[in-house]
Coordinates of N, CA and C in Angstrom, one line a residue:
M1065 N 39.2 -107.6 108.4 CA 38.7 -109.0 108.3 C 38.7 -109.6 107.0
D1066 N 38.5 -108.8 106.0 CA 38.5 -109.3 104.6 C 39.9 -109.8 104.2
F1067 N 40.9 -109.1 104.9 CA 42.3 -109.5 104.6 C 42.7 -110.8 105.2
L1068 N 41.9 -111.0 106.5 CA 42.1 -112.6 107.0 C 41.5 -113.7 106.1
L1069 N 40.2 -113.1 105.6 CA 39.5 -114.1 104.8 C 40.3 -114.5 103.5
E1070 N 40.9 -113.5 103.0 CA 41.8 -113.8 101.9 C 42.8 -114.7 102.1
I1071 N 43.4 -114.7 103.3 CA 44.4 -115.6 103.6 C 44.1 -116.9 104.1
L1072 N 42.8 -116.9 104.8 CA 42.4 -118.3 105.5 C 41.5 -119.2 104.4
D1073 N 40.8 -118.3 103.6 CA 40.1 -119.2 102.6 C 40.8 -120.2 101.8
P1074 N 41.9 -120.1 101.1 CA 42.5 -121.0 100.4 C 43.3 -122.0 101.3
I1075 N 43.7 -121.6 102.5 CA 44.4 -122.3 103.4 C 43.5 -123.3 104.3
V1076 N 42.4 -122.7 104.7 CA 41.6 -123.6 105.6 C 40.1 -123.8 105.2
F1077 N 39.4 -122.6 104.9 CA 38.0 -122.6 104.9 C 37.6 -123.3 103.5
D1078 N 38.2 -123.1 102.4 CA 37.8 -123.8 101.2 C 37.6 -125.2 101.3
Y1079 N 38.7 -125.8 102.0 CA 38.6 -127.4 102.3 C 37.5 -127.6 103.4
G1080 N 37.3 -127.0 104.2 CA 36.2 -127.2 105.2 C 34.9 -127.1 104.6
Y1081 N 34.6 -126.0 104.0 CA 33.3 -125.9 103.3 C 33.1 -126.9 102.3
A1082 N 34.1 -127.4 101.5 CA 34.1 -128.5 100.5 C 33.7 -129.8 101.3
Y1083 N 34.2 -130.0 102.4 CA 33.9 -131.1 103.0 C 32.5 -131.1 103.6
F1084 N 32.1 -130.2 104.4 CA 30.8 -130.2 105.0 C 29.6 -129.7 104.0
F1085 N 29.9 -128.8 103.1 CA 29.0 -128.4 102.0 C 29.5 -128.6 100.6
P1086 N 29.6 -130.0 100.1 CA 30.1 -130.3 99.0 C 29.2 -129.7 97.9
Q1087 N 29.8 -129.4 96.7 CA 29.0 -129.0 95.7 C 28.4 -130.4 94.9
Q1088 N 27.2 -130.4 94.7 CA 26.5 -131.5 94.2 C 27.1 -132.1 92.7
S1089 N 27.2 -133.2 92.6 CA 27.7 -134.0 91.4 C 26.6 -133.6 90.2
S1090 N 27.3 -133.2 88.9 CA 26.5 -132.9 87.9 C 25.7 -134.1 87.3
S1091 N 26.0 -135.2 87.8 CA 25.4 -136.6 87.3 C 23.8 -136.4 87.4
S1092 N 23.4 -135.8 88.6 CA 22.0 -135.8 89.0 C 21.2 -135.0 88.0
S1093 N 22.0 -133.9 87.3 CA 21.3 -133.3 86.5 C 21.6 -133.4 85.1
S1094 N 22.2 -134.7 84.8 CA 22.8 -135.0 83.5 C 21.5 -135.4 82.6
P1095 N 21.3 -134.9 81.3 CA 20.1 -135.2 80.5 C 20.4 -136.9 79.9
A1096 N 21.3 -137.6 80.4 CA 21.5 -138.8 79.8 C 20.3 -139.6 80.2
S1097 N 19.7 -139.6 81.3 CA 18.5 -140.3 81.6 C 17.2 -139.7 81.1
S1098 N 17.2 -138.8 80.3 CA 16.0 -137.8 79.8 C 15.4 -138.5 78.5
G1099 N 16.1 -139.5 77.9 CA 15.6 -140.0 76.8 C 15.9 -139.3 75.4
Y1100 N 16.8 -138.3 75.4 CA 17.4 -137.7 74.4 C 18.1 -138.5 73.4
S1101 N 18.3 -138.1 72.2 CA 19.1 -139.0 71.1 C 20.6 -138.9 71.6
S1102 N 21.3 -140.0 71.2 CA 22.7 -139.9 71.7 C 23.4 -138.9 71.2
N1103 N 23.3 -138.3 70.0 CA 24.0 -137.0 69.7 C 23.7 -135.8 70.4
T1104 N 22.4 -135.7 70.7 CA 22.1 -134.3 71.6 C 22.5 -134.7 73.1
T1105 N 22.4 -135.9 73.5 CA 22.9 -136.2 74.9 C 24.4 -135.9 75.0
S1106 N 25.1 -136.4 74.0 CA 26.6 -136.1 74.0 C 27.0 -134.8 74.1
F1107 N 26.2 -133.9 73.1 CA 26.7 -132.6 73.1 C 26.3 -131.8 74.5
T1108 N 25.0 -132.1 75.0 CA 24.5 -131.5 76.3 C 25.3 -132.0 77.4
D1109 N 25.8 -133.3 77.5 CA 26.6 -133.8 78.7 C 27.9 -133.0 78.6
S1110 N 28.5 -132.7 77.4 CA 29.8 -132.1 77.4 C 29.5 -130.6 77.9
S1111 N 28.5 -129.9 77.4 CA 28.3 -128.5 77.9 C 28.1 -128.5 79.2
S1112 N 27.3 -129.3 79.8 CA 26.9 -129.6 81.2 C 28.1 -129.7 82.2
K1113 N 28.9 -130.6 81.7 CA 30.2 -131.0 82.4 C 31.1 -129.7 82.5
T1114 N 31.2 -129.1 81.3 CA 31.9 -127.8 81.3 C 31.5 -126.7 82.3
A1115 N 30.3 -126.6 82.2 CA 29.8 -125.5 83.2 C 29.8 -125.9 84.5
Y1116 N 29.8 -127.2 84.9 CA 29.8 -127.9 86.1 C 31.3 -127.5 86.6
D1117 N 32.2 -128.0 85.8 CA 33.7 -127.9 86.2 C 34.0 -126.4 86.3
D1118 N 33.7 -125.4 85.6 CA 33.8 -124.0 86.0 C 33.2 -123.7 87.1
A1119 N 31.9 -124.0 87.4 CA 31.4 -123.6 88.8 C 32.1 -124.3 89.9
F1120 N 32.6 -125.5 89.6 CA 33.3 -126.2 90.8 C 34.7 -125.6 91.1
S1121 N 35.2 -125.1 90.0 CA 36.6 -124.6 90.2 C 36.3 -123.0 90.9
L1122 N 35.3 -122.3 90.5 CA 35.0 -121.0 91.1 C 34.5 -121.1 92.6
N1123 N 33.9 -122.3 93.0 CA 33.4 -122.5 94.3 C 34.3 -123.4 95.1
Y1124 N 35.4 -123.8 94.5 CA 36.4 -124.6 95.2 C 35.8 -125.9 95.8
G1125 N 34.9 -126.5 95.2 CA 34.2 -127.8 95.6 C 33.3 -127.6 96.4
S1126 N 32.9 -126.4 96.9 CA 31.7 -126.3 97.9 C 30.4 -125.7 97.3
S1127 N 29.3 -126.0 97.8 CA 28.1 -125.5 97.5 C 28.0 -124.0 97.9
L1128 N 28.8 -123.5 98.7 CA 28.8 -122.2 99.4 C 30.1 -121.4 98.7
A1129 N 29.7 -120.5 97.8 CA 30.8 -119.8 97.3 C 31.5 -118.8 98.4
R1130 N 32.8 -118.3 97.9 CA 33.5 -117.6 99.1 C 32.5 -116.3 99.4
D1131 N 31.8 -115.7 98.2 CA 31.0 -114.4 98.6 C 29.6 -114.7 99.3
N1132 N 29.3 -116.0 99.6 CA 27.9 -116.5 100.1 C 27.9 -115.8 101.5
I1133 N 26.8 -115.3 101.6 CA 26.7 -114.4 102.9 C 26.7 -115.2 104.2
Y1134 N 26.0 -116.4 104.1 CA 26.0 -117.5 105.1 C 27.5 -118.0 105.5
R1135 N 28.2 -118.4 104.4 CA 29.6 -118.5 104.6 C 30.4 -117.4 105.2
Q1136 N 30.3 -116.3 104.7 CA 31.1 -115.2 105.3 C 30.5 -115.1 106.7
C1137 N 29.5 -115.2 107.2 CA 29.0 -114.9 108.6 C 29.7 -116.0 109.3
A1138 N 29.7 -117.5 108.9 CA 30.3 -118.5 109.7 C 31.8 -118.3 109.9
S1139 N 32.5 -117.9 108.8 CA 33.9 -117.6 108.7 C 34.3 -116.5 109.6
I1140 N 33.5 -115.5 109.6 CA 33.9 -114.2 110.5 C 33.7 -114.6 112.0
L1141 N 32.6 -115.5 112.4 CA 32.5 -115.9 113.8 C 33.6 -116.7 114.2
L1142 N 34.1 -117.6 113.3 CA 35.0 -118.4 113.7 C 36.4 -117.7 113.8
I1143 N 36.7 -116.8 112.9 CA 37.9 -116.0 113.0 C 38.0 -115.2 114.3
A1144 N 36.8 -114.4 114.4 CA 36.8 -113.6 115.6 C 36.8 -114.3 116.8
G1145 N 36.0 -115.5 116.9 CA 35.9 -116.1 118.1 C 37.2 -116.8 118.6
F1146 N 37.7 -117.5 117.7 CA 39.2 -118.1 118.0 C 40.2 -117.1 118.1
G1147 N 40.1 -116.1 117.3 CA 41.1 -115.0 117.4 C 41.2 -114.3 118.8
A1148 N 39.9 -114.0 119.2 CA 39.9 -113.3 120.5 C 40.3 -114.1 121.6
S1149 N 39.9 -115.5 121.5 CA 40.3 -116.5 122.6 C 41.9 -116.7 122.7
I1150 N 42.4 -116.8 121.6 CA 43.9 -116.9 121.6 C 44.4 -115.7 122.0
I1151 N 44.3 -114.6 121.6 CA 44.8 -113.4 122.2 C 44.6 -113.2 123.5
Y1152 N 43.4 -113.6 124.2 CA 43.2 -113.5 125.5 C 44.0 -114.3 126.3
V1153 N 44.1 -115.6 126.0 CA 44.8 -116.5 126.7 C 46.3 -116.1 126.8
I1154 N 46.9 -115.8 125.5 CA 48.3 -115.5 125.5 C 48.6 -114.3 126.2
S1155 N 47.9 -113.3 126.0 CA 48.2 -111.9 126.7 C 47.9 -112.1 128.1
A1156 N 46.8 -112.7 128.6 CA 46.7 -112.7 130.1 C 47.7 -113.8 130.7
A1157 N 48.2 -114.7 130.0 CA 49.1 -115.6 130.7 C 50.4 -115.0 130.7
L1158 N 50.8 -114.3 129.9 CA 52.2 -113.4 129.7 C 52.1 -112.5 131.0
S1159 N 51.0 -111.8 130.9 CA 51.0 -110.7 131.9 C 50.9 -111.3 133.2
Y1160 N 50.2 -112.4 133.4 CA 49.9 -112.9 134.8 C 51.3 -113.6 135.3
Y1161 N 52.0 -114.2 134.5 CA 53.4 -114.9 134.9 C 54.5 -114.0 134.9
F1162 N 54.4 -112.9 134.2 CA 55.7 -112.1 134.1 C 55.5 -110.6 134.7
I1163 N 54.3 -110.1 134.7 CA 54.2 -108.8 135.2 C 53.3 -108.7 136.5
F1164 N 52.2 -109.5 136.6 CA 51.2 -109.5 137.8 C 52.0 -109.6 139.2
D1165 N 51.8 -109.1 140.0 CA 52.2 -109.2 141.3 C 51.4 -110.2 142.1
R1166 N 51.9 -111.5 142.1 CA 51.0 -112.7 142.6 C 50.7 -112.6 144.0
R1167 N 51.5 -111.8 144.8 CA 51.3 -111.6 146.2 C 50.0 -111.0 146.4
L1168 N 49.3 -110.4 145.5 CA 47.8 -109.8 145.4 C 47.0 -110.9 145.7
E1169 N 47.3 -112.0 145.4 CA 46.2 -113.3 145.5 C 46.0 -113.5 147.1
Y1170 N 46.8 -113.0 147.8 CA 46.5 -113.2 149.5 C 45.8 -112.1 149.9
H1171 N 45.5 -111.2 149.1 CA 44.7 -109.9 149.7 C 43.4 -110.3 150.2
P1172 N 43.0 -109.9 151.3 CA 41.6 -110.3 151.9 C 40.4 -110.2 150.9
R1173 N 40.6 -109.4 150.0 CA 39.3 -109.3 149.0 C 39.6 -110.0 147.8
F1174 N 40.7 -110.7 147.7 CA 40.8 -111.6 146.5 C 39.8 -112.8 146.7
L1175 N 39.1 -113.1 145.7 CA 37.9 -113.9 145.9 C 38.4 -115.4 145.8
K1176 N 37.8 -116.4 146.5 CA 38.1 -117.8 146.3 C 37.8 -118.2 144.8
N1177 N 38.8 -118.9 144.3 CA 38.7 -119.4 143.0 C 38.5 -118.4 141.9
Q1178 N 39.1 -117.2 142.2 CA 38.8 -116.0 141.4 C 39.2 -116.1 140.1
I1179 N 40.5 -116.7 139.8 CA 41.1 -116.8 138.5 C 40.2 -117.7 137.7
R1180 N 39.8 -118.8 138.2 CA 38.9 -119.7 137.4 C 37.6 -118.9 137.1
Q1181 N 37.0 -118.1 138.0 CA 35.8 -117.3 137.7 C 36.1 -116.5 136.6
E1182 N 37.2 -115.7 136.7 CA 37.6 -114.8 135.7 C 37.7 -115.4 134.3
I1183 N 38.3 -116.5 134.2 CA 38.3 -117.2 133.0 C 37.0 -117.6 132.3
Q1184 N 36.2 -118.1 133.3 CA 34.9 -118.7 132.9 C 34.1 -117.4 132.3
S1185 N 34.0 -116.4 133.2 CA 33.3 -115.2 132.7 C 33.8 -114.6 131.3
S1186 N 35.1 -114.7 131.1 CA 35.8 -114.4 129.9 C 35.3 -115.1 128.7
F1187 N 35.3 -116.4 128.8 CA 34.8 -117.5 127.7 C 33.5 -117.5 127.5
F1188 N 32.7 -117.1 128.5 CA 31.3 -117.0 128.2 C 30.8 -115.7 127.5
A1189 N 31.7 -114.6 127.6 CA 31.4 -113.3 127.0 C 31.9 -113.3 125.5
I1190 N 33.1 -114.0 125.3 CA 33.7 -113.9 123.9 C 32.7 -114.2 122.8
P1191 N 32.0 -115.6 123.0 CA 31.2 -115.9 121.6 C 30.0 -115.0 121.7
I1192 N 29.4 -114.3 122.5 CA 28.3 -113.5 122.6 C 28.8 -112.0 122.0
I1193 N 29.9 -111.7 122.5 CA 30.4 -110.3 121.8 C 30.6 -110.5 120.4
D1194 N 31.2 -111.8 120.1 CA 31.5 -112.2 118.7 C 30.3 -112.0 117.9
L1195 N 29.2 -112.6 118.4 CA 27.9 -112.4 117.5 C 27.3 -111.1 117.5
L1196 N 27.4 -110.3 118.6 CA 27.0 -109.0 118.5 C 27.7 -108.0 117.4
T1197 N 29.0 -108.4 117.4 CA 29.8 -107.5 116.6 C 29.7 -108.0 114.9
L1198 N 29.2 -109.2 114.8 CA 29.0 -109.8 113.4 C 28.6 -108.6 112.4
P1199 N 27.7 -107.9 112.6 CA 27.2 -107.1 111.5 C 28.4 -106.0 111.0
F1200 N 29.2 -105.7 112.0 CA 30.3 -104.7 111.5 C 31.3 -105.4 110.7
F1201 N 31.8 -106.6 111.1 CA 32.8 -107.3 110.2 C 32.1 -107.7 109.0
L1202 N 30.9 -108.1 109.0 CA 30.3 -108.5 107.7 C 30.0 -107.4 106.7
G1203 N 29.7 -106.1 107.2 CA 29.7 -104.9 106.4 C 31.2 -104.6 105.7
E1204 N 32.0 -104.8 106.5 CA 33.4 -104.5 105.9 C 33.7 -105.5 104.8
V1205 N 33.6 -106.9 105.1 CA 33.8 -107.8 104.1 C 32.9 -107.6 102.8
R1206 N 31.6 -107.2 103.0 CA 31.0 -106.8 101.9 C 31.0 -105.7 101.2
G1207 N 32.1 -104.8 101.5 CA 32.3 -103.5 101.0 C 31.5 -102.3 101.4
K1208 N 30.8 -102.4 102.8 CA 30.1 -101.3 103.3 C 30.9 -100.4 104.3
S1209 N 32.2 -100.5 104.2 CA 33.2 -99.8 105.0 C 33.9 -98.7 104.4
L1210 N 34.3 -97.8 105.1 CA 35.2 -96.8 104.6 C 36.5 -97.0 104.8
L1211 N 37.1 -98.2 105.3 CA 38.3 -98.5 105.3 C 39.1 -98.4 104.0
Y1212 N 40.3 -98.2 103.9 CA 41.1 -98.2 102.7 C 42.4 -98.6 103.0
T1213 N 43.0 -99.3 101.9 CA 44.4 -99.9 102.1 C 45.5 -99.0 101.4
R1214 N 45.1 -98.2 100.5 CA 46.2 -97.5 99.7 C 46.3 -96.0 100.4
I1215 N 47.5 -95.7 101.0 CA 47.7 -94.5 101.4 C 47.5 -93.3 100.3
D1216 N 47.8 -93.5 99.1 CA 47.7 -92.5 98.1 C 46.4 -92.0 97.7
E1217 N 45.3 -93.0 98.3 CA 44.1 -92.5 98.1 C 43.7 -91.1 98.8
Y1218 N 44.3 -90.9 99.9 CA 43.9 -89.9 100.7 C 45.2 -89.0 101.2
G1219 N 46.3 -89.7 101.1 CA 47.5 -88.9 101.2 C 48.2 -89.2 102.9
W1220 N 49.5 -89.1 102.9 CA 49.9 -89.1 104.4 C 49.3 -88.3 105.4
W1221 N 49.1 -87.0 104.9 CA 48.5 -86.0 105.8 C 47.2 -86.6 106.7
W1222 N 46.2 -87.1 105.7 CA 44.9 -87.7 106.3 C 45.3 -88.9 107.1
L1223 N 46.3 -89.6 106.8 CA 46.5 -90.7 107.6 C 46.9 -90.4 109.0
G1224 N 47.8 -89.3 109.1 CA 48.1 -88.8 110.5 C 47.0 -88.2 111.2
V1225 N 46.2 -87.4 110.6 CA 45.1 -86.7 111.2 C 43.9 -87.7 111.6
S1226 N 43.7 -88.7 110.6 CA 42.7 -89.5 111.0 C 43.0 -90.4 112.1
T1227 N 44.4 -90.9 112.2 CA 44.9 -91.6 113.2 C 44.6 -90.8 114.7
L1228 N 44.9 -89.6 114.7 CA 44.7 -88.8 115.9 C 43.3 -88.7 116.2
L1229 N 42.5 -88.4 115.2 CA 40.9 -88.3 115.5 C 40.3 -89.5 116.1
Y1230 N 40.8 -90.8 115.4 CA 40.5 -92.0 115.8 C 40.9 -92.2 117.2
M1231 N 42.0 -91.9 117.7 CA 42.3 -92.2 119.1 C 41.2 -91.3 120.0
V1232 N 41.3 -90.0 119.6 CA 40.5 -88.9 120.5 C 38.8 -89.6 120.5
F1233 N 38.3 -89.9 119.4 CA 37.1 -90.5 119.3 C 36.9 -91.8 120.1
N1234 N 37.8 -92.7 120.2 CA 37.8 -94.0 121.0 C 37.5 -93.6 122.4
D1235 N 38.6 -92.7 123.0 CA 38.7 -92.2 124.2 C 37.4 -91.7 124.7
L1236 N 36.8 -90.6 124.0 CA 35.6 -90.0 124.4 C 34.5 -90.9 124.3
G1237 N 34.5 -91.8 123.3 CA 33.3 -92.8 123.3 C 33.1 -93.7 124.3
I1238 N 34.3 -94.4 124.8 CA 34.5 -95.3 125.9 C 34.2 -94.6 127.2
Y1239 N 34.7 -93.3 127.2 CA 34.4 -92.7 128.4 C 33.0 -92.5 128.8
W1240 N 32.2 -92.0 127.8 CA 30.8 -91.7 127.9 C 30.1 -92.8 127.9
I1241 N 30.6 -94.0 127.3 CA 29.7 -95.2 127.4 C 30.0 -95.7 128.8
H1242 N 31.0 -95.7 129.4 CA 31.3 -96.2 130.8 C 30.5 -95.2 131.7
R1243 N 30.4 -94.2 131.5 CA 29.7 -93.1 132.5 C 28.3 -93.5 132.5
L1244 N 27.7 -93.9 131.2 CA 26.3 -94.2 131.1 C 26.0 -95.5 131.8
E1245 N 27.0 -96.3 131.7 CA 26.9 -97.7 132.3 C 26.9 -97.6 133.9
H1246 N 27.3 -96.6 134.4 CA 27.3 -96.5 135.8 C 25.9 -95.7 136.2
H1247 N 25.1 -95.5 135.3 CA 23.7 -94.9 135.7 C 22.9 -96.1 136.5
P1248 N 22.3 -95.7 137.4 CA 21.7 -96.7 138.4 C 20.6 -97.7 137.8
S1249 N 20.0 -97.1 136.5 CA 19.2 -98.0 135.9 C 19.8 -99.0 135.0
I1250 N 21.2 -98.9 134.8 CA 21.8 -99.8 133.8 C 23.0 -100.5 134.6
Y1251 N 23.5 -99.9 135.5 CA 24.6 -100.6 136.3 C 24.5 -101.9 136.8
K1252 N 23.4 -102.3 137.5 CA 23.3 -103.5 138.2 C 23.0 -104.6 137.1
Y1253 N 22.5 -104.3 136.0 CA 22.2 -105.3 134.8 C 23.4 -105.5 133.9
V1254 N 24.1 -104.6 133.6 CA 25.2 -104.7 132.7 C 26.6 -104.7 133.2
H1255 N 26.9 -103.5 134.0 CA 28.2 -103.2 134.3 C 28.6 -103.7 135.7
K1256 N 27.7 -104.1 136.4 CA 28.1 -104.6 137.9 C 29.2 -105.8 137.9
P1257 N 29.0 -106.8 137.0 CA 30.1 -107.9 136.8 C 31.3 -107.5 136.7
H1258 N 31.4 -106.3 135.9 CA 32.9 -105.8 135.6 C 33.6 -105.3 137.1
H1259 N 32.8 -105.0 138.1 CA 33.2 -104.6 139.2 C 33.3 -105.6 140.3
K1260 N 33.0 -106.8 139.9 CA 33.1 -107.9 140.7 C 34.6 -108.3 141.4
W1261 N 35.5 -108.1 140.5 CA 36.8 -108.3 140.8 C 37.6 -107.1 141.4
I1262 N 37.5 -106.9 142.8 CA 38.2 -106.1 143.6 C 39.4 -105.9 143.3
I1263 N 40.2 -107.2 143.4 CA 41.6 -107.3 143.0 C 41.8 -108.0 141.9
P1264 N 41.6 -107.5 140.6 CA 41.6 -108.1 139.4 C 43.0 -108.6 138.9
T1265 N 43.0 -109.9 138.1 CA 44.2 -110.4 137.7 C 44.2 -110.1 136.1
P1266 N 45.3 -110.3 135.2 CA 45.1 -110.2 133.9 C 44.1 -111.2 133.4
W1267 N 43.7 -112.3 134.0 CA 42.6 -112.9 133.5 C 41.2 -112.3 133.6
A1268 N 41.1 -111.2 134.0 CA 39.9 -110.5 134.1 C 39.7 -109.4 133.0
A1269 N 40.7 -109.4 132.1 CA 40.7 -108.4 130.9 C 39.5 -108.4 130.3
I1270 N 38.7 -109.5 130.1 CA 37.2 -109.4 129.3 C 36.4 -110.2 130.1
A1271 N 36.4 -110.1 131.4 CA 35.5 -110.9 132.4 C 34.5 -109.9 132.7
F1272 N 33.7 -109.6 131.8 CA 32.4 -108.7 132.1 C 31.3 -109.2 131.3
H1273 N 30.2 -108.6 131.7 CA 28.9 -108.9 131.0 C 29.0 -108.8 129.4
P1274 N 28.6 -109.7 128.7 CA 28.7 -109.5 127.1 C 28.3 -108.2 126.5
V1275 N 27.1 -107.6 127.1 CA 26.5 -106.4 126.5 C 27.6 -105.3 126.9
D1276 N 28.3 -105.5 128.1 CA 28.9 -104.4 128.5 C 30.3 -104.3 127.6
G1277 N 30.8 -105.6 127.3 CA 32.0 -105.7 126.4 C 31.6 -105.1 125.0
Y1278 N 30.3 -105.4 124.5 CA 29.8 -105.0 123.2 C 29.8 -103.7 123.1
L1279 N 29.1 -102.9 124.0 CA 29.0 -101.4 124.1 C 30.3 -100.7 124.1
Q1280 N 31.2 -101.3 124.9 CA 32.6 -100.6 125.1 C 33.4 -100.8 123.8
S1281 N 33.0 -101.8 122.9 CA 33.8 -102.0 121.7 C 33.2 -101.1 120.6
L1282 N 32.0 -100.5 120.8 CA 31.4 -99.8 119.6 C 32.3 -98.6 119.1
P1283 N 33.2 -97.9 119.9 CA 33.8 -96.8 119.4 C 35.0 -97.4 118.5
Y1284 N 35.4 -98.6 118.5 CA 36.3 -99.1 117.7 C 35.8 -99.6 116.3
Q1285 N 34.4 -99.9 116.2 CA 33.8 -100.4 115.0 C 34.0 -99.5 113.8

C-alpha cells in the first residue's frame, strides 16, 4: 500500500487534498496588524513568509501532510475500495463472457435476477471489508509491518522458503476459518449468504457477507 501511495500522492492525492483541505494563508497570522514598528514587521513578515513557504512546499499546498494519519486513512480507503471494485468488475466480466458456461443460467436452481443480486451483494460488501481491513494497511504504511523490499536483507533462500510458508499458512488459515463459519452458531449469521448461489457465476466472486469476506481475508494480512 505504501508503494501505491508513493505513486498516487504526487499524481492525484496532493491535488485533491490541496483542493479540499487547503493550507491556510500566512496573511492571517501576519504581524502587520499587530502594531509593531515597520522594521520589526518587515523582518518578521519575511521570516513568517519563508516558514510558510517551506511548510507549503512540504505539505504540497494542503493542511494535511502526507504522513497525516487521517489523510492516510482516507487515501487507503479510496485505493482499496476503488481497486477492489475495478479488479472485481474486470475479472468477473472477463470470466463471465469468455469462460463461464452461460447455459447454466437456464438451470432450474439459477435464481431470478441472480447476476444483479450477485453484483449488488458484492458492491455492498466491498466498502465494509475495505473499512475492516484498514488497520492492516495503515500499519504497513506507518512502518508497523515486517514486509521488506530488498532481497539482500534476508537472501534468496528466505524468499523461497517464506513464499512456501505463506502459501501453506494461507491455505490452512482459510480452511479452518471456513470450517468455523460452518458451525451452527455462526453459519446462519455470517456464512449462509455465501451459499445462496447454488449455481454461481463469476459475479458471485465476492458476493458474501462482509464479515465473512473479512474473516477469510485475515490469513493474507
